[in-house]
PDB file of C-alpha atoms in Angstrom:
ATOM      1  CA  MET A   1       0.000   0.000   0.000  1.00 71.00           C
ATOM      2  CA  LYS A   2       1.029   3.596  -0.667  1.00 84.00           C
ATOM      3  CA  HIS A   3       1.940   4.386   2.948  1.00 94.00           C
ATOM      4  CA  GLN A   4       3.009   0.934   4.078  1.00 92.00           C
ATOM      5  CA  ASN A   5       5.387   1.268   7.049  1.00 91.00           C
ATOM      6  CA  GLN A   6       5.580   5.060   6.811  1.00 97.00           C
ATOM      7  CA  VAL A   7       5.703   6.773  10.199  1.00 98.00           C
ATOM      8  CA  VAL A   8       3.241   9.664  10.236  1.00 98.00           C
ATOM      9  CA  LEU A   9       2.530  12.089  13.077  1.00 98.00           C
ATOM     10  CA  ILE A  10      -0.815  13.889  12.856  1.00 98.00           C
ATOM     11  CA  THR A  11      -1.859  16.702  15.201  1.00 98.00           C
ATOM     12  CA  GLY A  12      -5.475  17.595  15.909  1.00 97.00           C
ATOM     13  CA  ALA A  13      -6.199  13.876  15.632  1.00 97.00           C
ATOM     14  CA  GLY A  14      -9.099  13.716  18.068  1.00 95.00           C
ATOM     15  CA  GLN A  15     -11.818  14.980  15.758  1.00 92.00           C
ATOM     16  CA  GLY A  16     -12.764  16.378  12.386  1.00 93.00           C
ATOM     17  CA  MET A  17     -10.128  16.756   9.711  1.00 96.00           C
ATOM     18  CA  GLY A  18      -7.328  15.307  11.823  1.00 96.00           C
ATOM     19  CA  GLN A  19      -9.374  12.245  12.696  1.00 95.00           C
ATOM     20  CA  SER A  20     -10.156  11.608   9.023  1.00 95.00           C
ATOM     21  CA  ILE A  21      -6.498  11.950   8.083  1.00 97.00           C
ATOM     22  CA  VAL A  22      -5.507   9.474  10.806  1.00 95.00           C
ATOM     23  CA  ARG A  23      -8.045   7.003   9.448  1.00 93.00           C
ATOM     24  CA  HIS A  24      -6.876   7.485   5.857  1.00 94.00           C
ATOM     25  CA  PHE A  25      -3.182   6.942   6.593  1.00 95.00           C
ATOM     26  CA  ALA A  26      -3.649   4.074   9.035  1.00 92.00           C
ATOM     27  CA  ASP A  27      -5.904   2.270   6.579  1.00 91.00           C
ATOM     28  CA  ALA A  28      -3.183   2.672   3.939  1.00 93.00           C
ATOM     29  CA  GLY A  29      -0.633   0.898   6.130  1.00 91.00           C
ATOM     30  CA  ALA A  30       1.085   3.763   7.907  1.00 95.00           C
ATOM     31  CA  ASN A  31       2.207   3.709  11.514  1.00 95.00           C
ATOM     32  CA  VAL A  32       0.489   6.735  12.996  1.00 96.00           C
ATOM     33  CA  ALA A  33       1.200   8.867  16.036  1.00 97.00           C
ATOM     34  CA  ALA A  34      -2.144  10.522  16.718  1.00 97.00           C
ATOM     35  CA  VAL A  35      -1.632  13.730  18.723  1.00 98.00           C
ATOM     36  CA  ASP A  36      -4.290  15.859  20.404  1.00 98.00           C
ATOM     37  CA  ILE A  37      -4.706  18.017  23.495  1.00 98.00           C
ATOM     38  CA  ASN A  38      -7.957  16.203  24.404  1.00 97.00           C
ATOM     39  CA  PRO A  39      -7.119  12.749  25.778  1.00 97.00           C
ATOM     40  CA  GLN A  40     -10.724  11.535  25.776  1.00 96.00           C
ATOM     41  CA  ALA A  41     -11.357  12.391  22.116  1.00 93.00           C
ATOM     42  CA  LEU A  42      -7.985  10.966  21.180  1.00 94.00           C
ATOM     43  CA  ALA A  43      -8.616   7.686  23.005  1.00 92.00           C
ATOM     44  CA  ALA A  44     -11.975   7.314  21.272  1.00 89.00           C
ATOM     45  CA  THR A  45     -10.357   7.810  17.859  1.00 87.00           C
ATOM     46  CA  VAL A  46      -7.606   5.278  18.504  1.00 88.00           C
ATOM     47  CA  ASP A  47      -9.939   2.711  20.050  1.00 85.00           C
ATOM     48  CA  GLU A  48     -12.276   2.950  17.065  1.00 81.00           C
ATOM     49  CA  LEU A  49      -9.540   2.432  14.504  1.00 81.00           C
ATOM     50  CA  ASN A  50      -7.232  -0.090  16.120  1.00 75.00           C
ATOM     51  CA  GLY A  51      -9.642  -2.942  15.443  1.00 68.00           C
ATOM     52  CA  TRP A  52      -9.484  -2.815  11.646  1.00 63.00           C
ATOM     53  CA  ILE A  53      -6.679  -0.655  10.258  1.00 68.00           C
ATOM     54  CA  GLU A  54      -3.547  -2.074   8.651  1.00 62.00           C
ATOM     55  CA  GLY A  55      -0.974   0.103  10.417  1.00 68.00           C
ATOM     56  CA  GLN A  56      -0.396   0.791  14.082  1.00 88.00           C
ATOM     57  CA  ILE A  57      -1.725   3.818  15.943  1.00 93.00           C
ATOM     58  CA  ILE A  58      -0.430   5.287  19.171  1.00 94.00           C
ATOM     59  CA  ALA A  59      -2.146   8.102  21.067  1.00 95.00           C
ATOM     60  CA  ILE A  60      -0.085  11.017  22.382  1.00 97.00           C
ATOM     61  CA  THR A  61      -1.620  13.796  24.428  1.00 98.00           C
ATOM     62  CA  ALA A  62       0.198  17.073  23.779  1.00 98.00           C
ATOM     63  CA  ASN A  63      -0.262  20.831  23.689  1.00 98.00           C
ATOM     64  CA  ILE A  64       1.344  21.918  20.424  1.00 98.00           C
ATOM     65  CA  SER A  65       1.621  25.545  21.541  1.00 98.00           C
ATOM     66  CA  GLN A  66       4.255  24.477  24.100  1.00 98.00           C
ATOM     67  CA  SER A  67       7.697  23.522  22.834  1.00 98.00           C
ATOM     68  CA  ASP A  68       8.422  20.938  25.562  1.00 98.00           C
ATOM     69  CA  SER A  69       5.160  19.161  24.793  1.00 98.00           C
ATOM     70  CA  VAL A  70       5.949  19.076  21.074  1.00 98.00           C
ATOM     71  CA  ARG A  71       9.453  17.717  21.689  1.00 98.00           C
ATOM     72  CA  ASP A  72       8.061  14.987  23.941  1.00 98.00           C
ATOM     73  CA  ALA A  73       5.453  13.967  21.350  1.00 98.00           C
ATOM     74  CA  ILE A  74       8.037  13.632  18.611  1.00 98.00           C
ATOM     75  CA  ALA A  75      10.466  11.809  20.887  1.00 98.00           C
ATOM     76  CA  THR A  76       7.719   9.340  21.831  1.00 98.00           C
ATOM     77  CA  THR A  77       6.966   8.743  18.149  1.00 98.00           C
ATOM     78  CA  VAL A  78      10.604   8.075  17.267  1.00 98.00           C
ATOM     79  CA  GLU A  79      11.058   5.856  20.321  1.00 98.00           C
ATOM     80  CA  LYS A  80       8.057   3.752  19.275  1.00 96.00           C
ATOM     81  CA  PHE A  81       8.574   3.559  15.508  1.00 97.00           C
ATOM     82  CA  GLY A  82      12.264   4.358  15.015  1.00 97.00           C
ATOM     83  CA  ARG A  83      11.857   7.316  12.658  1.00 98.00           C
ATOM     84  CA  LEU A  84       9.517  10.075  11.458  1.00 98.00           C
ATOM     85  CA  ASP A  85       8.668  10.253   7.762  1.00 98.00           C
ATOM     86  CA  VAL A  86       5.723  12.656   7.701  1.00 98.00           C
ATOM     87  CA  ILE A  87       4.176  15.247  10.001  1.00 99.00           C
ATOM     88  CA  ILE A  88       0.754  16.711   9.236  1.00 99.00           C
ATOM     89  CA  ASN A  89      -0.032  19.816  11.275  1.00 98.00           C
ATOM     90  CA  VAL A  90      -3.819  19.874  11.473  1.00 98.00           C
ATOM     91  CA  ALA A  91      -4.499  21.180  14.987  1.00 97.00           C
ATOM     92  CA  GLY A  92      -6.166  24.558  14.976  1.00 96.00           C
ATOM     93  CA  VAL A  93      -8.562  26.759  16.901  1.00 95.00           C
ATOM     94  CA  GLY A  94     -10.729  29.764  16.184  1.00 92.00           C
ATOM     95  CA  SER A  95     -13.270  32.060  17.779  1.00 90.00           C
ATOM     96  CA  ILE A  96     -15.826  34.463  16.394  1.00 89.00           C
ATOM     97  CA  ASP A  97     -14.588  37.943  17.273  1.00 95.00           C
ATOM     98  CA  THR A  98     -14.831  41.273  15.523  1.00 96.00           C
ATOM     99  CA  PHE A  99     -11.439  42.920  15.123  1.00 97.00           C
ATOM    100  CA  ILE A 100     -12.199  45.863  17.410  1.00 98.00           C
ATOM    101  CA  ASP A 101     -13.525  43.636  20.174  1.00 97.00           C
ATOM    102  CA  THR A 102     -10.931  40.854  19.989  1.00 97.00           C
ATOM    103  CA  PRO A 103      -9.651  40.149  23.522  1.00 97.00           C
ATOM    104  CA  ASP A 104      -5.894  39.784  23.923  1.00 98.00           C
ATOM    105  CA  ALA A 105      -6.432  36.262  25.245  1.00 98.00           C
ATOM    106  CA  HIS A 106      -8.286  35.179  22.090  1.00 98.00           C
ATOM    107  CA  TRP A 107      -5.569  36.631  19.844  1.00 98.00           C
ATOM    108  CA  ASP A 108      -2.837  34.898  21.847  1.00 98.00           C
ATOM    109  CA  LYS A 109      -4.621  31.545  21.806  1.00 98.00           C
ATOM    110  CA  VAL A 110      -5.402  31.493  18.081  1.00 98.00           C
ATOM    111  CA  ILE A 111      -1.923  32.650  17.057  1.00 98.00           C
ATOM    112  CA  GLY A 112      -0.355  30.381  19.672  1.00 98.00           C
ATOM    113  CA  VAL A 113      -2.009  27.217  18.397  1.00 98.00           C
ATOM    114  CA  ASN A 114      -2.401  27.868  14.682  1.00 98.00           C
ATOM    115  CA  LEU A 115       0.895  29.594  13.906  1.00 98.00           C
ATOM    116  CA  THR A 116       3.287  29.087  16.821  1.00 98.00           C
ATOM    117  CA  GLY A 117       2.112  25.497  17.215  1.00 98.00           C
ATOM    118  CA  THR A 118       2.728  24.784  13.546  1.00 98.00           C
ATOM    119  CA  PHE A 119       6.170  26.397  13.776  1.00 98.00           C
ATOM    120  CA  LEU A 120       7.127  24.291  16.805  1.00 98.00           C
ATOM    121  CA  CYS A 121       5.954  21.064  15.176  1.00 99.00           C
ATOM    122  CA  CYS A 122       7.810  21.862  11.947  1.00 99.00           C
ATOM    123  CA  ARG A 123      11.007  22.756  13.802  1.00 98.00           C
ATOM    124  CA  GLU A 124      11.128  19.669  15.996  1.00 98.00           C
ATOM    125  CA  ALA A 125      10.113  17.314  13.176  1.00 98.00           C
ATOM    126  CA  ALA A 126      12.765  18.812  10.894  1.00 98.00           C
ATOM    127  CA  LYS A 127      15.491  17.994  13.409  1.00 98.00           C
ATOM    128  CA  VAL A 128      14.610  14.301  13.155  1.00 98.00           C
ATOM    129  CA  MET A 129      14.117  14.382   9.395  1.00 98.00           C
ATOM    130  CA  GLN A 130      17.481  16.092   8.803  1.00 98.00           C
ATOM    131  CA  SER A 131      19.242  13.209  10.510  1.00 97.00           C
ATOM    132  CA  GLN A 132      17.379  10.801   8.205  1.00 97.00           C
ATOM    133  CA  GLY A 133      17.968  12.841   5.035  1.00 98.00           C
ATOM    134  CA  SER A 134      14.292  12.814   4.090  1.00 98.00           C
ATOM    135  CA  GLY A 135      10.803  13.765   5.205  1.00 98.00           C
ATOM    136  CA  SER A 136       7.565  15.473   4.288  1.00 98.00           C
ATOM    137  CA  ILE A 137       6.017  18.285   6.334  1.00 99.00           C
ATOM    138  CA  ILE A 138       2.388  19.119   5.550  1.00 99.00           C
ATOM    139  CA  ASN A 139       0.744  22.166   7.090  1.00 99.00           C
ATOM    140  CA  ILE A 140      -2.911  23.154   7.063  1.00 98.00           C
ATOM    141  CA  SER A 141      -3.883  26.752   6.320  1.00 98.00           C
ATOM    142  CA  SER A 142      -7.298  28.099   5.244  1.00 97.00           C
ATOM    143  CA  THR A 143      -8.902  29.895   2.339  1.00 96.00           C
ATOM    144  CA  ALA A 144      -9.681  32.606   4.913  1.00 95.00           C
ATOM    145  CA  ALA A 145      -6.002  33.541   4.626  1.00 97.00           C
ATOM    146  CA  LEU A 146      -6.613  34.385   0.954  1.00 96.00           C
ATOM    147  CA  THR A 147      -9.969  36.132   1.191  1.00 95.00           C
ATOM    148  CA  GLY A 148      -9.829  37.760   4.623  1.00 95.00           C
ATOM    149  CA  GLU A 149     -13.336  36.462   5.241  1.00 90.00           C
ATOM    150  CA  GLY A 150     -13.036  35.488   8.883  1.00 90.00           C
ATOM    151  CA  PRO A 151     -11.872  36.780  12.264  1.00 95.00           C
ATOM    152  CA  SER A 152      -8.627  38.740  12.075  1.00 98.00           C
ATOM    153  CA  HIS A 153      -6.675  36.446  14.389  1.00 98.00           C
ATOM    154  CA  TYR A 154      -7.671  33.351  12.411  1.00 97.00           C
ATOM    155  CA  CYS A 155      -6.911  34.889   9.012  1.00 98.00           C
ATOM    156  CA  ALA A 156      -3.562  36.210  10.264  1.00 98.00           C
ATOM    157  CA  SER A 157      -2.556  32.871  11.769  1.00 98.00           C
ATOM    158  CA  LYS A 158      -3.378  30.934   8.619  1.00 98.00           C
ATOM    159  CA  ALA A 159      -1.642  33.450   6.350  1.00 98.00           C
ATOM    160  CA  GLY A 160       1.391  33.065   8.605  1.00 98.00           C
ATOM    161  CA  VAL A 161       1.366  29.318   8.048  1.00 98.00           C
ATOM    162  CA  MET A 162       1.593  29.873   4.285  1.00 98.00           C
ATOM    163  CA  GLY A 163       4.569  32.195   4.688  1.00 98.00           C
ATOM    164  CA  LEU A 164       6.229  29.789   7.106  1.00 98.00           C
ATOM    165  CA  THR A 165       5.895  27.001   4.556  1.00 98.00           C
ATOM    166  CA  ARG A 166       7.561  29.014   1.785  1.00 98.00           C
ATOM    167  CA  SER A 167      10.490  29.976   3.993  1.00 98.00           C
ATOM    168  CA  ILE A 168      11.294  26.640   5.567  1.00 98.00           C
ATOM    169  CA  ALA A 169      10.772  24.744   2.299  1.00 98.00           C
ATOM    170  CA  ARG A 170      13.721  26.657   0.843  1.00 98.00           C
ATOM    171  CA  GLU A 171      15.858  26.121   3.919  1.00 98.00           C
ATOM    172  CA  LEU A 172      15.140  22.410   4.329  1.00 98.00           C
ATOM    173  CA  ALA A 173      15.242  21.321   0.675  1.00 98.00           C
ATOM    174  CA  SER A 174      18.956  20.533   0.786  1.00 98.00           C
ATOM    175  CA  SER A 175      18.233  18.089   3.626  1.00 98.00           C
ATOM    176  CA  GLY A 176      15.752  16.150   1.498  1.00 98.00           C
ATOM    177  CA  ILE A 177      12.750  17.545   3.388  1.00 98.00           C
ATOM    178  CA  ARG A 178       9.723  18.767   1.468  1.00 98.00           C
ATOM    179  CA  VAL A 179       7.309  21.284   3.029  1.00 99.00           C
ATOM    180  CA  ASN A 180       3.862  22.068   1.619  1.00 98.00           C
ATOM    181  CA  THR A 181       0.587  23.513   2.815  1.00 98.00           C
ATOM    182  CA  ILE A 182      -2.978  22.466   2.082  1.00 98.00           C
ATOM    183  CA  VAL A 183      -5.357  25.424   1.976  1.00 98.00           C
ATOM    184  CA  PRO A 184      -8.898  24.098   2.558  1.00 97.00           C
ATOM    185  CA  GLY A 185     -12.076  25.999   1.915  1.00 95.00           C
ATOM    186  CA  PRO A 186     -15.078  25.611   4.230  1.00 93.00           C
ATOM    187  CA  THR A 187     -15.044  21.989   5.353  1.00 94.00           C
ATOM    188  CA  ASN A 188     -17.515  19.914   7.349  1.00 90.00           C
ATOM    189  CA  THR A 189     -15.743  19.733  10.714  1.00 84.00           C
ATOM    190  CA  PRO A 190     -16.779  20.376  14.323  1.00 79.00           C
ATOM    191  CA  MET A 191     -15.218  23.857  14.102  1.00 73.00           C
ATOM    192  CA  MET A 192     -17.889  24.790  11.552  1.00 74.00           C
ATOM    193  CA  ALA A 193     -20.641  23.908  14.022  1.00 73.00           C
ATOM    194  CA  ASP A 194     -20.039  27.187  15.874  1.00 71.00           C
ATOM    195  CA  ILE A 195     -20.680  29.296  12.782  1.00 74.00           C
ATOM    196  CA  PRO A 196     -24.207  30.668  12.309  1.00 78.00           C
ATOM    197  CA  GLU A 197     -26.241  28.794   9.686  1.00 81.00           C
ATOM    198  CA  GLU A 198     -26.733  31.870   7.503  1.00 82.00           C
ATOM    199  CA  TRP A 199     -22.965  32.394   7.366  1.00 79.00           C
ATOM    200  CA  THR A 200     -22.453  28.782   6.386  1.00 83.00           C
ATOM    201  CA  GLN A 201     -24.932  29.118   3.533  1.00 88.00           C
ATOM    202  CA  GLN A 202     -23.169  32.253   2.323  1.00 87.00           C
ATOM    203  CA  MET A 203     -19.919  30.269   2.206  1.00 86.00           C
ATOM    204  CA  ILE A 204     -21.522  27.492   0.167  1.00 90.00           C
ATOM    205  CA  ASP A 205     -23.011  30.054  -2.224  1.00 92.00           C
ATOM    206  CA  ALA A 206     -19.482  31.386  -2.833  1.00 92.00           C
ATOM    207  CA  ILE A 207     -18.087  27.956  -3.824  1.00 95.00           C
ATOM    208  CA  PRO A 208     -18.303  27.320  -7.599  1.00 97.00           C
ATOM    209  CA  LEU A 209     -18.537  23.538  -7.102  1.00 97.00           C
ATOM    210  CA  GLY A 210     -21.606  24.138  -4.957  1.00 95.00           C
ATOM    211  CA  ARG A 211     -20.745  22.234  -1.800  1.00 95.00           C
ATOM    212  CA  MET A 212     -18.613  22.364   1.304  1.00 93.00           C
ATOM    213  CA  GLY A 213     -15.476  20.291   1.459  1.00 96.00           C
ATOM    214  CA  GLU A 214     -15.291  17.023   3.346  1.00 96.00           C
ATOM    215  CA  SER A 215     -12.428  15.898   5.541  1.00 96.00           C
ATOM    216  CA  ASP A 216     -11.657  13.093   3.096  1.00 96.00           C
ATOM    217  CA  ASP A 217     -11.021  15.694   0.375  1.00 97.00           C
ATOM    218  CA  ILE A 218      -8.190  17.030   2.524  1.00 98.00           C
ATOM    219  CA  ALA A 219      -6.925  13.577   3.522  1.00 97.00           C
ATOM    220  CA  LYS A 220      -6.481  12.559  -0.116  1.00 97.00           C
ATOM    221  CA  VAL A 221      -4.330  15.604  -0.881  1.00 98.00           C
ATOM    222  CA  ALA A 222      -2.293  14.974   2.277  1.00 98.00           C
ATOM    223  CA  SER A 223      -1.774  11.407   1.092  1.00 98.00           C
ATOM    224  CA  PHE A 224      -0.406  12.685  -2.226  1.00 98.00           C
ATOM    225  CA  LEU A 225       1.953  15.153  -0.544  1.00 98.00           C
ATOM    226  CA  ALA A 226       3.216  12.479   1.849  1.00 98.00           C
ATOM    227  CA  CYS A 227       4.346   9.985  -0.787  1.00 96.00           C
ATOM    228  CA  ASP A 228       6.884   9.826  -3.607  1.00 94.00           C
ATOM    229  CA  ASP A 229       4.238  10.789  -6.182  1.00 96.00           C
ATOM    230  CA  SER A 230       4.854  14.404  -5.096  1.00 98.00           C
ATOM    231  CA  GLY A 231       8.609  14.071  -4.829  1.00 97.00           C
ATOM    232  CA  PHE A 232       9.317  17.248  -6.865  1.00 98.00           C
ATOM    233  CA  ILE A 233       6.807  19.434  -5.030  1.00 98.00           C
ATOM    234  CA  THR A 234       7.898  21.681  -2.179  1.00 98.00           C
ATOM    235  CA  GLY A 235       7.114  25.169  -0.897  1.00 98.00           C
ATOM    236  CA  GLN A 236       3.620  25.067  -2.375  1.00 98.00           C
ATOM    237  CA  ASN A 237       0.303  26.194  -0.936  1.00 97.00           C
ATOM    238  CA  ILE A 238      -2.329  23.994  -2.535  1.00 98.00           C
ATOM    239  CA  ALA A 239      -5.916  25.258  -2.510  1.00 97.00           C
ATOM    240  CA  VAL A 240      -8.592  22.600  -1.916  1.00 98.00           C
ATOM    241  CA  ASN A 241     -11.648  24.840  -1.885  1.00 97.00           C
ATOM    242  CA  GLY A 242     -13.957  24.010  -4.767  1.00 97.00           C
ATOM    243  CA  GLY A 243     -12.809  27.063  -6.710  1.00 97.00           C
ATOM    244  CA  MET A 244     -13.696  29.536  -3.948  1.00 94.00           C
ATOM    245  CA  ALA A 245     -10.337  31.366  -4.219  1.00 94.00           C
ATOM    246  CA  PHE A 246      -7.088  30.992  -6.090  1.00 94.00           C
ATOM    247  CA  ILE A 247      -3.450  31.170  -5.018  1.00 90.00           C
TER     248      ILE A 247
END
């Protein structure tokens, strides 16, 4: 199978997009380190999948906005599986705030998880991958970074992820490490449940393909970026948004 024996670490694995990506890779034979801050959601995901998937899954509780926690998660992965081939940085948060009324705490949390957390995961994964001479780093941004249609902290954090990808892809290429970002449009995940229904319909109306994305749409692109089929692709931000916006 395409990901047979690959070692893949996936953050935000307890629900939504991350959970779907865990399922996709494990079913394709990968050994997966499923990482989430919520131990209950994470345990439920791993328990559900361990009965039928081809690869192995381990659950790691971690806070990706804290560097020590990220280092421990990656060390646990390498200790268990011996290497790290792919990291997929899915974990993200948001809140509905107008710019003027955004509390400092909300700004710090969204930037801390979505941008700083992605940076920390990329940095610590790259240290392992450099010693191996290979690896694939896959980040998750958002079409909101392109359109500005969303809370300022969320749009800023996701735009930062795209810039981070371009920079570190250049720096890490000589080490055999590829870095790319998937840029989803509105996708059916638990995060969307907090958005008012009329806003959701407006999003769908703005998508030329006429539907919201599904988590599996993102998982399939992650699968492509994680394998040798994309071996000459790095530093790219790939829009998966039904034609809602272009990069």
